[in-house]
Amino acid sequence: MTIGILGGGQLGYMLALAGYPLDFHFRFLDPSPEAPVGRIAPRVTADYTDYEALDKFAHGLALVTYEFENVPVEAARHLAGHVPVYPPPQALEAAQDRLNEKTLFEKLGIPLPEFASVNSAAELDSAVRKLGLPGVLKTRRLGYDGKGQWVLRSENDIAELKRDFPSTPLILEKFVRFTRELSILAVRGRSGETAFYPLVENRHRGGILRLSLAPAPQLSRPLQQEAENAARRILEALDYVGVLAVELFECDGHLLANEIAPRVHNSGHWSIEGAVTSQFENHLRGVAGLPLGKTQMLGHSAMLNLIGEVPEPGELLAVPDTHLHLYGKALRAGRKVGHVTVRAESAEQLSFRLSELPAFFQREEFCISPRVAGASKYL
Ligand code: AMP
C-alpha cells in the first residue's frame, strides 16, 4: 500500500522510517525542494494549492495523511474527493484556528484558560475589561513556536500594541500561572479503537520545545485520567483517525487545554525507543485500519531537541541507552535538526544519565536541571 503524506519534514521522515517494516510505501508532497524526506522517499515539489499537482500526487494512493497542520483545509477536502484522508479535514479546521479550537474545548466541557475573540482595538478593550490583565493576545491562525503572540501586562502594553494594531483576527487569553506544561498523545483507529501515551512534561526555551520527560515526573493516575478524558472527547467529536497531540497547562493540580495538533508531535519522539509502539507506527496503524499497538513505556525517557547545531556523536553515544536522530537538514539557527533520546529504568537513573551527557547538553537551554522546569516562557 502506498500512503501519501502532505509535508516532507522530519515528522514525515520518521513516519516513513516506521512504515517501511510494515511494507508501506510513501509518496510526499511539500512546497520546498529541500524537504528532508527526499533522501528516503519519492517527493513531489508543489504548492498545497496546486490542485493539478494534488490530483497527480493522489493517483494510486491508498490514503493520504499529513505531518503539517497548516495544510489548507480546502486542499485536504479536495483530496478527500479522490482518496481517504486521515485525520479528517474537520480536524485541520479545528486546529488551524484558535477560536474554533477553544470553542470546541468549551463545547466538550474541557477546562481551558478564559478567552475572548478580538477583531479590533475596541474589541481588545472590552476583552481586557472581561478577562483582566495580564493576558496573552494571539493571532487566531498560523502562530507556531510562540510566534504571533503579545503578552499584555499593563495599559502601556495595550497602548503600544494599538500604535500598530495587527490586522488579523486575534484571541485574548487570560495569562495562566501554570506549574508546568504537559502534553498527551492519543491515537484512534479506523474502527474507533483508542490508545493513550502517558502525559509528558515539556520544557521550552525561546518558544521552542527543548526537553520532554516521559512520563511527566510525579505523574498521578487522576491527572493521566483527566488528560485521557479530554483527549478522548476530542477524538470522538472529530471522528478522528490517527495520532492527536493535546498540549496542556497544569494548574493547581488540574489541567487546562491550550491547543491540539492533528498529527504526530515533537513531544512524542521519545516513543521511538521509549514505548512498546512508537507514535509514528501507531499513527500509520491507525490510518491504515490495522490494530493499534501498545503504548506502554519501556522505562523512563527524556527527549532533547537539537536546535541549529549537533553534538559530536561519539561522546554522546557512549552514554548507555542514548539514541541520536538527525534529520538530514542544513544547520540553521532556530531550526530543529535532530533529537536525542535518553532512556533508563527509573526516574533516578534517568536523572543520572542526563547528568552524564557531554558538556554540550549541560547548557541552560537544554533545561535538564530541575531548577529550570515549568513557568510560562513569558515569566
Ligand atoms: P502556544 O503557541 O499557544 O503553544 O503558546 C506558546 C507558549 O506560550 C506556551 O508553550 C506557553 O509557554 C506560553 N503561553 C501560551 N498561552 C499562555 C497563557 N494563556 N498563559 C501563560 N503562558 C502562555
Short mmCIF file of C-alpha atoms and ligand atoms in Angstrom, two decimals:
data_model
loop_
_atom_site.label_atom_id
_atom_site.label_comp_id
_atom_site.label_asym_id
_atom_site.label_seq_id
_atom_site.Cartn_x
_atom_site.Cartn_y
_atom_site.Cartn_z
CA MET A 1 0.00 0.00 0.00
CA THR A 2 1.28 3.48 -0.84
CA ILE A 3 0.48 6.24 1.64
CA GLY A 4 0.63 9.87 0.57
CA ILE A 5 1.92 12.36 3.13
CA LEU A 6 1.41 16.12 2.91
CA GLY A 7 4.53 17.77 4.29
CA GLY A 8 8.04 16.41 3.99
CA GLY A 9 9.79 17.48 7.19
CA GLN A 10 11.21 15.37 9.98
CA LEU A 11 7.80 14.15 11.10
CA GLY A 12 7.18 12.69 7.65
CA TYR A 13 10.70 11.30 7.62
CA MET A 14 10.12 9.42 10.89
CA LEU A 15 6.68 8.23 9.73
CA ALA A 16 8.29 6.63 6.68
CA LEU A 17 11.04 5.03 8.76
CA ALA A 18 8.34 3.48 10.98
CA GLY A 19 6.27 2.37 8.00
CA TYR A 20 8.85 0.53 5.89
CA PRO A 21 8.94 -2.58 8.14
CA LEU A 22 5.14 -2.83 7.67
CA ASP A 23 5.75 -2.85 3.88
CA PHE A 24 4.12 0.55 3.42
CA HIS A 25 5.40 2.71 0.61
CA PHE A 26 5.29 6.51 0.75
CA ARG A 27 4.93 9.49 -1.54
CA PHE A 28 5.36 13.02 -0.16
CA LEU A 29 4.20 16.42 -1.29
CA ASP A 30 5.97 19.52 0.00
CA PRO A 31 6.44 23.02 -1.45
CA SER A 32 10.15 23.01 -0.57
CA PRO A 33 12.69 21.25 -2.80
CA GLU A 34 14.85 20.90 0.35
CA ALA A 35 12.31 18.79 2.32
CA PRO A 36 14.34 16.13 4.16
CA VAL A 37 12.17 13.17 3.07
CA GLY A 38 13.71 13.47 -0.41
CA ARG A 39 16.54 11.25 0.89
CA ILE A 40 14.27 8.27 1.57
CA ALA A 41 11.07 8.52 -0.49
CA PRO A 42 9.63 9.90 -3.74
CA ARG A 43 8.74 13.55 -3.23
CA VAL A 44 6.58 15.87 -5.31
CA THR A 45 7.57 19.53 -5.04
CA ALA A 46 4.38 21.58 -5.38
CA ASP A 47 2.21 24.06 -3.53
CA TYR A 48 -0.65 22.69 -1.44
CA THR A 49 -2.97 24.87 -3.52
CA ASP A 50 -1.83 23.42 -6.88
CA TYR A 51 -4.85 21.17 -7.47
CA GLU A 52 -3.45 19.70 -10.68
CA ALA A 53 -0.35 18.59 -8.76
CA LEU A 54 -2.54 17.28 -5.91
CA ASP A 55 -4.55 15.14 -8.37
CA LYS A 56 -1.38 13.69 -9.86
CA PHE A 57 0.04 13.11 -6.38
CA ALA A 58 -3.12 11.26 -5.25
CA HIS A 59 -3.15 8.88 -8.22
CA GLY A 60 -2.74 5.28 -6.99
CA LEU A 61 -2.52 6.17 -3.28
CA ALA A 62 -4.40 4.04 -0.72
CA LEU A 63 -4.84 7.04 1.58
CA VAL A 64 -3.44 10.46 2.40
CA THR A 65 -2.30 11.76 5.77
CA TYR A 66 -0.32 14.85 6.82
CA GLU A 67 2.57 15.79 9.02
CA PHE A 68 1.97 19.55 8.80
CA GLU A 69 -1.13 21.09 10.38
CA ASN A 70 -1.26 24.18 8.20
CA VAL A 71 -2.12 22.26 5.03
CA PRO A 72 -5.03 24.31 3.60
CA VAL A 73 -8.32 22.66 4.62
CA GLU A 74 -9.56 23.08 1.04
CA ALA A 75 -6.63 21.03 -0.27
CA ALA A 76 -7.39 18.23 2.21
CA ARG A 77 -11.09 18.35 1.24
CA HIS A 78 -10.18 18.27 -2.45
CA LEU A 79 -8.02 15.18 -1.92
CA ALA A 80 -10.76 13.56 0.17
CA GLY A 81 -12.88 13.57 -3.00
CA HIS A 82 -10.38 11.09 -4.55
CA VAL A 83 -8.89 9.09 -1.69
CA PRO A 84 -9.47 8.63 2.08
CA VAL A 85 -7.80 11.43 4.09
CA TYR A 86 -6.93 10.85 7.78
CA PRO A 87 -7.14 12.63 10.17
CA PRO A 88 -10.37 14.00 8.66
CA PRO A 89 -10.20 17.57 7.26
CA GLN A 90 -12.51 18.82 10.06
CA ALA A 91 -9.63 18.14 12.48
CA LEU A 92 -7.42 20.51 10.46
CA GLU A 93 -10.20 23.06 10.51
CA ALA A 94 -10.50 22.86 14.31
CA ALA A 95 -6.75 23.02 14.91
CA GLN A 96 -5.87 25.82 12.47
CA ASP A 97 -7.96 28.48 14.15
CA ARG A 98 -7.52 29.10 17.88
CA LEU A 99 -11.09 30.36 18.19
CA ASN A 100 -12.53 27.15 16.64
CA GLU A 101 -10.22 25.10 18.81
CA LYS A 102 -11.19 26.78 22.07
CA THR A 103 -14.88 26.80 21.18
CA LEU A 104 -14.59 23.03 20.65
CA PHE A 105 -12.92 22.55 24.07
CA GLU A 106 -15.69 24.59 25.67
CA LYS A 107 -18.43 22.65 23.91
CA LEU A 108 -16.87 19.38 25.09
CA GLY A 109 -16.60 20.58 28.70
CA ILE A 110 -12.78 20.56 28.63
CA PRO A 111 -11.34 23.17 31.04
CA LEU A 112 -9.26 25.88 29.32
CA PRO A 113 -7.95 29.40 30.03
CA GLU A 114 -10.66 32.08 29.73
CA PHE A 115 -10.59 33.69 26.29
CA ALA A 116 -12.30 36.26 24.08
CA SER A 117 -12.30 36.87 20.34
CA VAL A 118 -10.66 40.18 19.27
CA ASN A 119 -11.08 41.73 15.82
CA SER A 120 -10.33 45.39 16.52
CA ALA A 121 -8.72 47.74 19.04
CA ALA A 122 -12.19 48.42 20.52
CA GLU A 123 -12.80 44.69 20.97
CA LEU A 124 -9.43 44.39 22.71
CA ASP A 125 -10.60 46.96 25.28
CA SER A 126 -13.79 45.02 26.04
CA ALA A 127 -11.86 41.70 26.13
CA VAL A 128 -9.41 43.20 28.67
CA ARG A 129 -12.34 44.51 30.75
CA LYS A 130 -13.79 40.99 30.76
CA LEU A 131 -10.59 38.96 31.42
CA GLY A 132 -8.35 41.46 33.21
CA LEU A 133 -4.57 41.70 32.92
CA PRO A 134 -2.13 40.10 32.35
CA GLY A 135 -3.30 38.42 29.18
CA VAL A 136 -1.80 36.80 26.10
CA LEU A 137 -3.01 38.08 22.74
CA LYS A 138 -2.52 35.56 19.92
CA THR A 139 -3.23 35.50 16.21
CA ARG A 140 -6.02 33.02 15.55
CA ARG A 141 -4.15 31.43 12.65
CA LEU A 142 -0.60 30.48 11.72
CA GLY A 143 1.06 31.11 15.08
CA TYR A 144 3.67 28.50 15.95
CA ASP A 145 6.53 28.12 18.41
CA GLY A 146 5.24 31.21 20.24
CA LYS A 147 5.21 33.48 17.14
CA GLY A 148 2.29 35.90 16.65
CA GLN A 149 1.79 36.47 20.41
CA TRP A 150 1.90 39.51 22.67
CA VAL A 151 1.86 39.49 26.45
CA LEU A 152 -0.16 42.39 27.79
CA ARG A 153 0.66 43.27 31.38
CA SER A 154 -0.33 46.93 31.59
CA GLU A 155 -2.28 49.74 29.94
CA ASN A 156 1.05 50.82 28.45
CA ASP A 157 1.45 47.47 26.65
CA ILE A 158 -2.05 47.92 25.23
CA ALA A 159 -1.35 51.49 24.08
CA GLU A 160 1.88 50.30 22.44
CA LEU A 161 0.11 47.49 20.59
CA LYS A 162 -2.60 49.87 19.38
CA ARG A 163 0.02 52.01 17.64
CA ASP A 164 0.47 49.19 15.13
CA PHE A 165 -2.57 47.03 15.72
CA PRO A 166 -2.32 43.60 13.99
CA SER A 167 -4.73 43.44 11.05
CA THR A 168 -5.63 39.81 11.54
CA PRO A 169 -8.25 38.02 13.68
CA LEU A 170 -6.98 37.57 17.24
CA ILE A 171 -7.85 35.94 20.52
CA LEU A 172 -7.09 37.19 24.03
CA GLU A 173 -6.40 34.60 26.71
CA LYS A 174 -6.11 35.07 30.42
CA PHE A 175 -2.47 34.64 31.48
CA VAL A 176 -2.18 31.30 33.27
CA ARG A 177 0.34 30.87 36.09
CA PHE A 178 0.81 27.20 35.42
CA THR A 179 3.22 24.92 37.28
CA ARG A 180 4.30 23.13 34.12
CA GLU A 181 3.43 22.35 30.52
CA LEU A 182 2.31 18.84 29.65
CA SER A 183 1.07 17.03 26.56
CA ILE A 184 -0.75 13.83 25.87
CA LEU A 185 -0.59 11.84 22.65
CA ALA A 186 -3.71 9.93 21.78
CA VAL A 187 -4.43 7.66 18.84
CA ARG A 188 -7.67 6.42 17.33
CA GLY A 189 -8.01 3.71 14.71
CA ARG A 190 -10.50 3.47 11.86
CA SER A 191 -12.64 1.08 13.95
CA GLY A 192 -12.86 3.64 16.81
CA GLU A 193 -10.28 1.86 18.99
CA THR A 194 -8.27 4.33 21.12
CA ALA A 195 -4.94 4.31 22.98
CA PHE A 196 -3.11 6.95 25.04
CA TYR A 197 0.53 7.58 25.86
CA PRO A 198 1.50 8.78 29.34
CA LEU A 199 1.47 12.52 29.98
CA VAL A 200 4.81 14.10 29.14
CA GLU A 201 6.36 17.23 30.71
CA ASN A 202 7.61 19.74 28.15
CA ARG A 203 10.16 22.48 28.77
CA HIS A 204 10.64 25.31 26.26
CA ARG A 205 13.22 28.00 25.57
CA GLY A 206 12.61 30.91 23.22
CA GLY A 207 9.19 29.41 22.39
CA ILE A 208 10.74 26.15 21.12
CA LEU A 209 10.41 22.75 22.78
CA ARG A 210 13.79 21.74 24.23
CA LEU A 211 13.11 18.80 26.56
CA SER A 212 10.32 16.27 27.06
CA LEU A 213 10.26 13.93 30.05
CA ALA A 214 8.20 10.74 29.69
CA PRO A 215 6.39 10.09 31.89
CA ALA A 216 5.97 13.58 33.38
CA PRO A 217 7.71 13.49 36.81
CA GLN A 218 5.36 12.66 39.71
CA LEU A 219 2.58 11.78 37.30
CA SER A 220 -0.53 10.72 39.21
CA ARG A 221 -3.25 8.40 37.92
CA PRO A 222 -6.03 11.04 38.31
CA LEU A 223 -4.04 13.57 36.25
CA GLN A 224 -3.44 10.99 33.50
CA GLN A 225 -7.16 10.16 33.61
CA GLU A 226 -8.08 13.83 33.28
CA ALA A 227 -5.88 14.13 30.18
CA GLU A 228 -7.22 10.93 28.63
CA ASN A 229 -10.81 12.05 29.20
CA ALA A 230 -10.15 15.36 27.43
CA ALA A 231 -8.30 13.69 24.54
CA ARG A 232 -10.98 11.02 24.15
CA ARG A 233 -13.74 13.63 23.86
CA ILE A 234 -11.81 15.47 21.13
CA LEU A 235 -11.06 12.24 19.21
CA GLU A 236 -14.71 11.28 19.25
CA ALA A 237 -16.12 14.72 18.46
CA LEU A 238 -13.91 14.98 15.37
CA ASP A 239 -14.39 11.33 14.33
CA TYR A 240 -10.62 11.37 14.41
CA VAL A 241 -8.28 8.77 12.92
CA GLY A 242 -4.52 8.81 13.64
CA VAL A 243 -2.36 10.43 16.34
CA LEU A 244 -3.56 13.63 18.04
CA ALA A 245 -1.47 15.73 20.43
CA VAL A 246 -3.15 17.80 23.14
CA GLU A 247 -0.99 20.47 24.81
CA LEU A 248 -1.98 21.31 28.37
CA PHE A 249 -1.09 23.53 31.31
CA GLU A 250 -1.01 22.02 34.81
CA CYS A 251 -2.50 24.50 37.22
CA ASP A 252 -3.33 23.79 40.90
CA GLY A 253 -3.11 20.05 40.24
CA HIS A 254 -5.56 20.16 37.30
CA LEU A 255 -5.28 20.54 33.54
CA LEU A 256 -6.24 23.38 31.20
CA ALA A 257 -6.19 22.67 27.46
CA ASN A 258 -4.00 25.01 25.41
CA GLU A 259 -4.04 23.59 21.88
CA ILE A 260 -4.20 20.49 19.72
CA ALA A 261 -2.01 19.30 16.86
CA PRO A 262 -3.72 16.89 14.45
CA ARG A 263 -0.56 14.91 13.73
CA VAL A 264 2.40 13.15 15.28
CA HIS A 265 4.15 15.55 17.63
CA ASN A 266 7.62 16.55 18.79
CA SER A 267 6.70 15.69 22.39
CA GLY A 268 6.15 12.06 21.29
CA HIS A 269 9.57 11.41 19.72
CA TRP A 270 10.71 9.60 22.90
CA SER A 271 8.25 6.82 21.99
CA ILE A 272 10.55 5.52 19.22
CA GLU A 273 12.76 3.88 21.83
CA GLY A 274 10.70 4.54 24.97
CA ALA A 275 7.35 2.85 24.21
CA VAL A 276 6.25 -0.58 23.00
CA THR A 277 4.86 1.09 19.85
CA SER A 278 6.07 4.49 18.69
CA GLN A 279 3.69 7.35 17.89
CA PHE A 280 4.79 7.04 14.24
CA GLU A 281 3.93 3.35 13.94
CA ASN A 282 0.65 3.87 15.78
CA HIS A 283 -0.33 6.75 13.50
CA LEU A 284 0.25 4.50 10.48
CA ARG A 285 -1.56 1.57 12.08
CA GLY A 286 -4.49 3.86 12.84
CA VAL A 287 -4.83 5.39 9.38
CA ALA A 288 -4.24 2.06 7.62
CA GLY A 289 -7.03 0.33 9.59
CA LEU A 290 -4.67 -2.01 11.48
CA PRO A 291 -4.99 -2.80 15.21
CA LEU A 292 -3.22 -0.21 17.37
CA GLY A 293 -0.02 -1.17 19.19
CA LYS A 294 0.51 -0.96 22.93
CA THR A 295 1.54 2.46 24.24
CA GLN A 296 3.22 1.24 27.45
CA MET A 297 6.54 2.82 28.32
CA LEU A 298 9.79 0.92 28.27
CA GLY A 299 11.29 2.61 31.32
CA HIS A 300 11.70 6.39 31.63
CA SER A 301 12.77 8.60 28.73
CA ALA A 302 13.99 12.10 28.05
CA MET A 303 13.94 13.67 24.57
CA LEU A 304 16.26 16.62 23.88
CA ASN A 305 15.76 18.68 20.73
CA LEU A 306 18.80 19.71 18.70
CA ILE A 307 18.19 23.28 17.52
CA GLY A 308 20.52 24.61 14.82
CA GLU A 309 23.53 22.56 15.99
CA VAL A 310 24.53 18.95 16.52
CA PRO A 311 26.86 17.42 19.12
CA GLU A 312 29.86 15.24 18.47
CA PRO A 313 28.16 11.78 18.24
CA GLY A 314 30.90 9.57 19.77
CA GLU A 315 30.90 11.19 23.20
CA LEU A 316 27.08 11.30 23.30
CA LEU A 317 26.51 7.70 22.28
CA ALA A 318 28.97 6.49 24.93
CA VAL A 319 26.23 7.22 27.50
CA PRO A 320 24.23 3.98 27.87
CA ASP A 321 20.80 3.78 26.20
CA THR A 322 21.23 7.10 24.39
CA HIS A 323 19.95 7.44 20.82
CA LEU A 324 20.70 10.07 18.19
CA HIS A 325 18.30 11.05 15.37
CA LEU A 326 19.50 13.50 12.73
CA TYR A 327 17.02 14.70 10.11
CA GLY A 328 19.43 15.49 7.27
CA LYS A 329 18.63 19.23 7.37
CA ALA A 330 21.10 22.05 6.82
CA LEU A 331 22.15 23.60 10.15
CA ARG A 332 20.46 26.95 10.64
CA ALA A 333 19.80 28.92 13.84
CA GLY A 334 16.42 28.13 15.37
CA ARG A 335 15.84 25.07 13.17
CA LYS A 336 15.03 21.62 14.58
CA VAL A 337 17.76 19.46 13.04
CA GLY A 338 17.59 16.36 15.20
CA HIS A 339 16.84 14.96 18.63
CA VAL A 340 18.37 12.72 21.26
CA THR A 341 16.50 10.21 23.40
CA VAL A 342 17.95 9.00 26.68
CA ARG A 343 16.26 6.03 28.27
CA ALA A 344 16.63 4.49 31.74
CA GLU A 345 14.97 2.03 34.07
CA SER A 346 13.86 4.58 36.68
CA ALA A 347 13.46 8.33 37.11
CA GLU A 348 16.61 8.36 39.30
CA GLN A 349 18.66 6.53 36.70
CA LEU A 350 17.36 8.90 34.03
CA SER A 351 18.47 11.96 36.05
CA PHE A 352 21.88 10.38 36.45
CA ARG A 353 22.20 9.61 32.74
CA LEU A 354 21.17 13.17 31.85
CA SER A 355 23.86 14.48 34.21
CA GLU A 356 26.39 12.24 32.43
CA LEU A 357 25.65 13.71 28.99
CA PRO A 358 28.52 15.69 27.41
CA ALA A 359 29.01 19.39 28.25
CA PHE A 360 27.15 20.33 25.02
CA PHE A 361 23.88 19.27 26.74
CA GLN A 362 24.61 20.79 30.13
CA ARG A 363 23.92 24.32 28.89
CA GLU A 364 20.90 26.12 30.35
CA GLU A 365 18.85 25.96 27.14
CA PHE A 366 18.57 22.16 27.29
CA CYS A 367 16.51 22.60 30.50
CA ILE A 368 17.90 19.44 32.11
CA SER A 369 18.29 20.95 35.56
CA PRO A 370 15.08 20.73 37.63
CA ARG A 371 15.64 24.38 38.58
CA VAL A 372 14.62 25.49 35.08
CA ALA A 373 11.39 23.48 35.00
CA GLY A 374 7.92 24.84 34.35
CA ALA A 375 6.88 28.50 34.14
CA SER A 376 5.44 30.20 31.12
CA LYS A 377 8.05 31.38 28.68
CA TYR A 378 6.75 34.85 29.47
CA LEU A 379 7.68 34.80 33.16
P1 AMP B 1 1.12 28.41 22.11
O1 AMP B 1 1.54 28.89 20.76
O2 AMP B 1 -0.32 28.66 22.41
O3 AMP B 1 1.52 26.98 22.36
O4 AMP B 1 1.96 29.27 23.17
C1 AMP B 1 3.38 29.23 23.22
C2 AMP B 1 3.86 29.28 24.67
O5 AMP B 1 3.44 30.48 25.31
C3 AMP B 1 3.30 28.16 25.55
O6 AMP B 1 4.08 26.99 25.41
C4 AMP B 1 3.38 28.79 26.94
O7 AMP B 1 4.70 28.71 27.48
C5 AMP B 1 3.09 30.25 26.68
N1 AMP B 1 1.64 30.55 26.83
C6 AMP B 1 0.69 30.39 25.87
N2 AMP B 1 -0.54 30.73 26.32
C7 AMP B 1 -0.36 31.12 27.61
C8 AMP B 1 -1.26 31.59 28.63
N3 AMP B 1 -2.59 31.74 28.39
N4 AMP B 1 -0.73 31.88 29.84
C9 AMP B 1 0.60 31.76 30.09
N5 AMP B 1 1.50 31.33 29.16
C10 AMP B 1 1.03 31.01 27.94
#
